[in-house]
Tab-separated table of C-alpha atoms in Angstrom:
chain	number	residue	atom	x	y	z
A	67	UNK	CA	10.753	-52.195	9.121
A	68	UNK	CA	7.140	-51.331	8.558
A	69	UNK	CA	7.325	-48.742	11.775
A	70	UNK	CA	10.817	-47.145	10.439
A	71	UNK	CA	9.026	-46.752	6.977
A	72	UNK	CA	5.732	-44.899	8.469
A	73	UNK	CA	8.027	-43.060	11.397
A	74	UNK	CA	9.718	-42.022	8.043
A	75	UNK	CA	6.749	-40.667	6.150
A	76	UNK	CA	5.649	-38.886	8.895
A	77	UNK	CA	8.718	-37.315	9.225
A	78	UNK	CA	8.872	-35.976	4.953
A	79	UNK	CA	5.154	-34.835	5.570
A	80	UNK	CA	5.795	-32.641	8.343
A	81	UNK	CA	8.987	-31.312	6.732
A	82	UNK	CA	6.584	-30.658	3.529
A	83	UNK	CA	4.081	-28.996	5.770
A	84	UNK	CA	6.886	-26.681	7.707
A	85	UNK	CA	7.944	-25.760	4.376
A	86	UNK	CA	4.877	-24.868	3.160
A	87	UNK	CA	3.558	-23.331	6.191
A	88	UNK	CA	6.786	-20.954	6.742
A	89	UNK	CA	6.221	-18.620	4.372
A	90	UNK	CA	2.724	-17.999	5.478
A	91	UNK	CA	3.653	-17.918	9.064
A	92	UNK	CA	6.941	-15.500	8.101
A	93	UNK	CA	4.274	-13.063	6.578
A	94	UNK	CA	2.019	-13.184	9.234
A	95	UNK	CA	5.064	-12.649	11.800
A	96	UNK	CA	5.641	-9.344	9.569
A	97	UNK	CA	2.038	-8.027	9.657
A	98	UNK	CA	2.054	-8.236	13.822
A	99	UNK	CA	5.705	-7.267	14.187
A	100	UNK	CA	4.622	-3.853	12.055
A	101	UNK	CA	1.545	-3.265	13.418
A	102	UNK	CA	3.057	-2.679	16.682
A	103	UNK	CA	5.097	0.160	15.221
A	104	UNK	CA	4.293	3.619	14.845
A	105	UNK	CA	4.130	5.396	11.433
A	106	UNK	CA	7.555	7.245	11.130
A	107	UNK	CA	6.126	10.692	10.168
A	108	UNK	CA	7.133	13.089	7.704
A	109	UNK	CA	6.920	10.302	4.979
A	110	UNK	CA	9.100	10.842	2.071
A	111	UNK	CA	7.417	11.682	-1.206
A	112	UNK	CA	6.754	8.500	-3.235
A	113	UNK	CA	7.567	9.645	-6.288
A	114	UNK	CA	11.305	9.803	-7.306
A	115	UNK	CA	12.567	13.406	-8.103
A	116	UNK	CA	9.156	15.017	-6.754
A	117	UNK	CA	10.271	17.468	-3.183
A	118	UNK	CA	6.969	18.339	-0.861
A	119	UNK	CA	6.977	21.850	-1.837
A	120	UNK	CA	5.780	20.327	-5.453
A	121	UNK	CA	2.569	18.785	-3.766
A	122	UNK	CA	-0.437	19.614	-3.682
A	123	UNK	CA	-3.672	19.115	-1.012
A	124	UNK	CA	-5.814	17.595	-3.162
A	125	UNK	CA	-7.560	15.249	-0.344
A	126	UNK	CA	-11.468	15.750	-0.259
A	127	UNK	CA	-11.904	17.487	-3.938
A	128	UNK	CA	-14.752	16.284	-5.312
A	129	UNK	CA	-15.088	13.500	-7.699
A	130	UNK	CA	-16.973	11.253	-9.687
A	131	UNK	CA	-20.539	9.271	-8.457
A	132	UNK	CA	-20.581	12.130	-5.395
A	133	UNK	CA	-17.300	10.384	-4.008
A	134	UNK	CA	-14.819	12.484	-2.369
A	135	UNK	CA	-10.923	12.540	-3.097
A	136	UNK	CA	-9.573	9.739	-0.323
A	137	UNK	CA	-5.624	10.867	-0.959
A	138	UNK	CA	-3.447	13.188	-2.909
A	139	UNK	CA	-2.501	12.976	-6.925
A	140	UNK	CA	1.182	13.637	-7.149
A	141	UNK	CA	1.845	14.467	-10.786
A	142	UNK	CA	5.006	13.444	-12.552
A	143	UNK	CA	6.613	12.022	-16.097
A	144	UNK	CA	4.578	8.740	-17.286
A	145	UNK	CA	7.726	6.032	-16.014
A	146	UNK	CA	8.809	8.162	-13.323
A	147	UNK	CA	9.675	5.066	-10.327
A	148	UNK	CA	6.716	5.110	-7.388
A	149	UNK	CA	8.615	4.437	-4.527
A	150	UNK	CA	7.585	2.751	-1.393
A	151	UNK	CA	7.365	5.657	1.341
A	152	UNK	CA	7.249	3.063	4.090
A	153	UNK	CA	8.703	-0.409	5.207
A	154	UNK	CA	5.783	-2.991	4.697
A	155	UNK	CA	4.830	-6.377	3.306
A	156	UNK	CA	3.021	-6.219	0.109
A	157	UNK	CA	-0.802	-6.775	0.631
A	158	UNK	CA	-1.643	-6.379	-3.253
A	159	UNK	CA	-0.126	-6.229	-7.371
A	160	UNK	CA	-3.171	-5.499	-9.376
A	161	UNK	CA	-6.059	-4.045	-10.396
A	162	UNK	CA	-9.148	-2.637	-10.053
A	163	UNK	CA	-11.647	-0.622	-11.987
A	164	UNK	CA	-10.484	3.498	-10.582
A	165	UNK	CA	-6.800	3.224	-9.454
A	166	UNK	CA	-6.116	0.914	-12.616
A	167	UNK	CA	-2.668	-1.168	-11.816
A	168	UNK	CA	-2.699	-0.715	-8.073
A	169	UNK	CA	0.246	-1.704	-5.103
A	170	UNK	CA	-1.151	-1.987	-1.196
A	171	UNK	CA	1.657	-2.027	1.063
A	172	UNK	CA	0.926	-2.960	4.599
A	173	UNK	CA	2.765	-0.509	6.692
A	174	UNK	CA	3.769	0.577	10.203
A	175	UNK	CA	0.863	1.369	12.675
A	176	UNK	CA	-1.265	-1.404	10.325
A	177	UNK	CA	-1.671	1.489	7.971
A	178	UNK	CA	-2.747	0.306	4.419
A	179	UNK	CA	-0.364	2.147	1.699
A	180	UNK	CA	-2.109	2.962	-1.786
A	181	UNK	CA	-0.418	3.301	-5.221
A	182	UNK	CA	-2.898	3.875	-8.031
A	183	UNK	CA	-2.924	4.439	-11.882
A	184	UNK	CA	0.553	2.691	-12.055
A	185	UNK	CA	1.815	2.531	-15.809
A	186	UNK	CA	3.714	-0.653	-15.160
A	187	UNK	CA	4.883	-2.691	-11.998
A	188	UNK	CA	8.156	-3.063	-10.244
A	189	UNK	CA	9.492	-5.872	-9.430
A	190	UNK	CA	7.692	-7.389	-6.665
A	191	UNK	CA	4.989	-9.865	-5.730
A	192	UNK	CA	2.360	-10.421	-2.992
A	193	UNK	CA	3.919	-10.871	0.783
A	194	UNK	CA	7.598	-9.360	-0.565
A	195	UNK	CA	8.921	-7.258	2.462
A	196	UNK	CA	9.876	-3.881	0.966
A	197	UNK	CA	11.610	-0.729	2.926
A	198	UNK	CA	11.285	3.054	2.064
A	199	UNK	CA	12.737	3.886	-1.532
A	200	UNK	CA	11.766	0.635	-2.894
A	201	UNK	CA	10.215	0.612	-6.358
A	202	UNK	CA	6.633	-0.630	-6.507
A	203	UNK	CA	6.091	0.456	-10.030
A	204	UNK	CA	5.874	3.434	-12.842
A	205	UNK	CA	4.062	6.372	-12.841
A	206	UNK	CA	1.469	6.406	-15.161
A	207	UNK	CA	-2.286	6.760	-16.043
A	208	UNK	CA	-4.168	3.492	-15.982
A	209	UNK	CA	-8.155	3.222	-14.783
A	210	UNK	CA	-10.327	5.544	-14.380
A	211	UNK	CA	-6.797	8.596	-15.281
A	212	UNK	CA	-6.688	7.247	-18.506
A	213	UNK	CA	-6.053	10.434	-20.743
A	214	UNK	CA	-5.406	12.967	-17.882
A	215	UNK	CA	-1.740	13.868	-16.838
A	216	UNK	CA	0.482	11.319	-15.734
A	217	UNK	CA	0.100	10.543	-11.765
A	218	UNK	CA	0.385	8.737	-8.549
A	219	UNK	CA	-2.956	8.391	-6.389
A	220	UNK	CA	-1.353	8.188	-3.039
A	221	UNK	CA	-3.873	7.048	-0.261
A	222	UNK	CA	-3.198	6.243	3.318
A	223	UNK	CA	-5.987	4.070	5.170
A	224	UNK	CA	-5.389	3.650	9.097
A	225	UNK	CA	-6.320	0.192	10.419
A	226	UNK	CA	-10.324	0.620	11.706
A	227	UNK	CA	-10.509	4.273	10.610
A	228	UNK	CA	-10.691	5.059	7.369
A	229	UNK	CA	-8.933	7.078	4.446
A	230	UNK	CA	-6.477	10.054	6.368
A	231	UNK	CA	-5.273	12.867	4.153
A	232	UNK	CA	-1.364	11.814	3.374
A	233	UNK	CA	-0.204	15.811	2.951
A	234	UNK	CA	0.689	16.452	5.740
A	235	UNK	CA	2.595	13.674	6.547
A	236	UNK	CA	4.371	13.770	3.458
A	237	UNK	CA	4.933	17.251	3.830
A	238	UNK	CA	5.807	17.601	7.534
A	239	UNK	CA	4.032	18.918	10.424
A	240	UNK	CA	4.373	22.859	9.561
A	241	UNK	CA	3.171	22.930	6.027
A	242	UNK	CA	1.609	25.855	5.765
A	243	UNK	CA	-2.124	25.498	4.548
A	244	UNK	CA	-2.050	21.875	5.006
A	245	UNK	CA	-5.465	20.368	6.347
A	246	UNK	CA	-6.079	17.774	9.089
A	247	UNK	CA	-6.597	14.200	8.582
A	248	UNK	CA	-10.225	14.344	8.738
A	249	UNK	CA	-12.618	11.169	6.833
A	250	UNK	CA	-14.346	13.184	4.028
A	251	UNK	CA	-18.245	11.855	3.800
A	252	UNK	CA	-18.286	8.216	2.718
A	253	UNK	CA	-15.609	6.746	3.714
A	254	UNK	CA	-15.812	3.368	5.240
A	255	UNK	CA	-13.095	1.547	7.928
A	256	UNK	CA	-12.672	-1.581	6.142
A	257	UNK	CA	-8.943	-2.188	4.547
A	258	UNK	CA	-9.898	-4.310	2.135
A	259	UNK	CA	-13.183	-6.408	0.553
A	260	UNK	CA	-16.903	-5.623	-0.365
A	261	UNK	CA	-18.231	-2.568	1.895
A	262	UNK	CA	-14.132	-1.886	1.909
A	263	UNK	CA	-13.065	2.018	1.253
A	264	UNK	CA	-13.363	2.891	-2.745
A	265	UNK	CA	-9.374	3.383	-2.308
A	266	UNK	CA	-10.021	6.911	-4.049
């Protein structure tokens, strides 16, 4: 009786252990599975209503503490839905002291996806799978925006090299005036963590 009880034990703690090692193992699935994909390329615009003619190259302006621009602002109504412009698992829902309320999406390629000065979040949570057109919050003007125009901060950071300019892959390939994908000064390859990219 004594070996049925212990053969049973063992049996609920490995069933616990599955079930609480699934999800982490289901995200971690994700993260490989899309970073042997390529980024699909133009992106659409991730803000609803806003058409690429409307945007403007705003990568490498200069800004605060000597830092350089590391994406494009895309201006719009404060509440206007910030839309996902890529399938992904969400890395981060949160803040920080520039981009405010802030979404990272983890995206094809093992591209990092930034969505700064959020007013308000969508309905999601860390490790949700989300597709293109999802909504990953509000337009608004939260950290270091507050009192300018309402906005998305839209950054792009490739996996080992840095911030690359999002224009022109939100605008397509023959967008005239649009700039190459070069790292303005300062920008470190990190995705995330101390010595990380500023995420500006």
């Amino acid at each position: 009786m004594r070996r049925v009880l212990t053969a049973l034990l063992l049996l609920a703690l490995l069933a616990a252990g599955a079930v609480l090692l699934f999800p982490v193992l289901r995200r971690a699935w994700a993260l490989a599975e899309l970073t042997r994909r390529t980024m699909p390329v133009p992106l659409p615009v991730p803000v609803e209503g806003v058409r690429p003619a409307q945007l403007t190259d705003t990568w490498g302006a200069a800004r605060s503490g000597g830092r350089r621009h590391e994406g494009i602002d895309i201006f719009a109504p404060c509440g206007t839905p910030v839309l996902s412009a890529t399938e992904g698992v969400v890395l981060t829902v949160g803040e920080d002291a520039l981009g405010g309320q802030v979404v990272r999406v983890f995206g094809p390629g093992g591209h990092a996806h930034y969505y700064a000065h959020l007013g308000r979040f969508g309905d999601l949570r860390e490790g949700d799978r989300v597709q293109p057109g999802d909504t990953l919050g509000y337009v608004g003007d939260t950290g270091n925006a507050r009192g300018t125009p309402c906005h998305l901060h839209y950054g792009i950071y490739a996996r080992g090299g840095g911030a690359r300019n999002p224009y022109p892959l939100l605008a397509g390939p023959d967008s005239a005036g649009s700039r190459t994908s070069a790292r303005p000064h300062g920008v470190r390859a990190a995705f995330t963590g101390r010595g990380g990219p500023s995420w500006r």
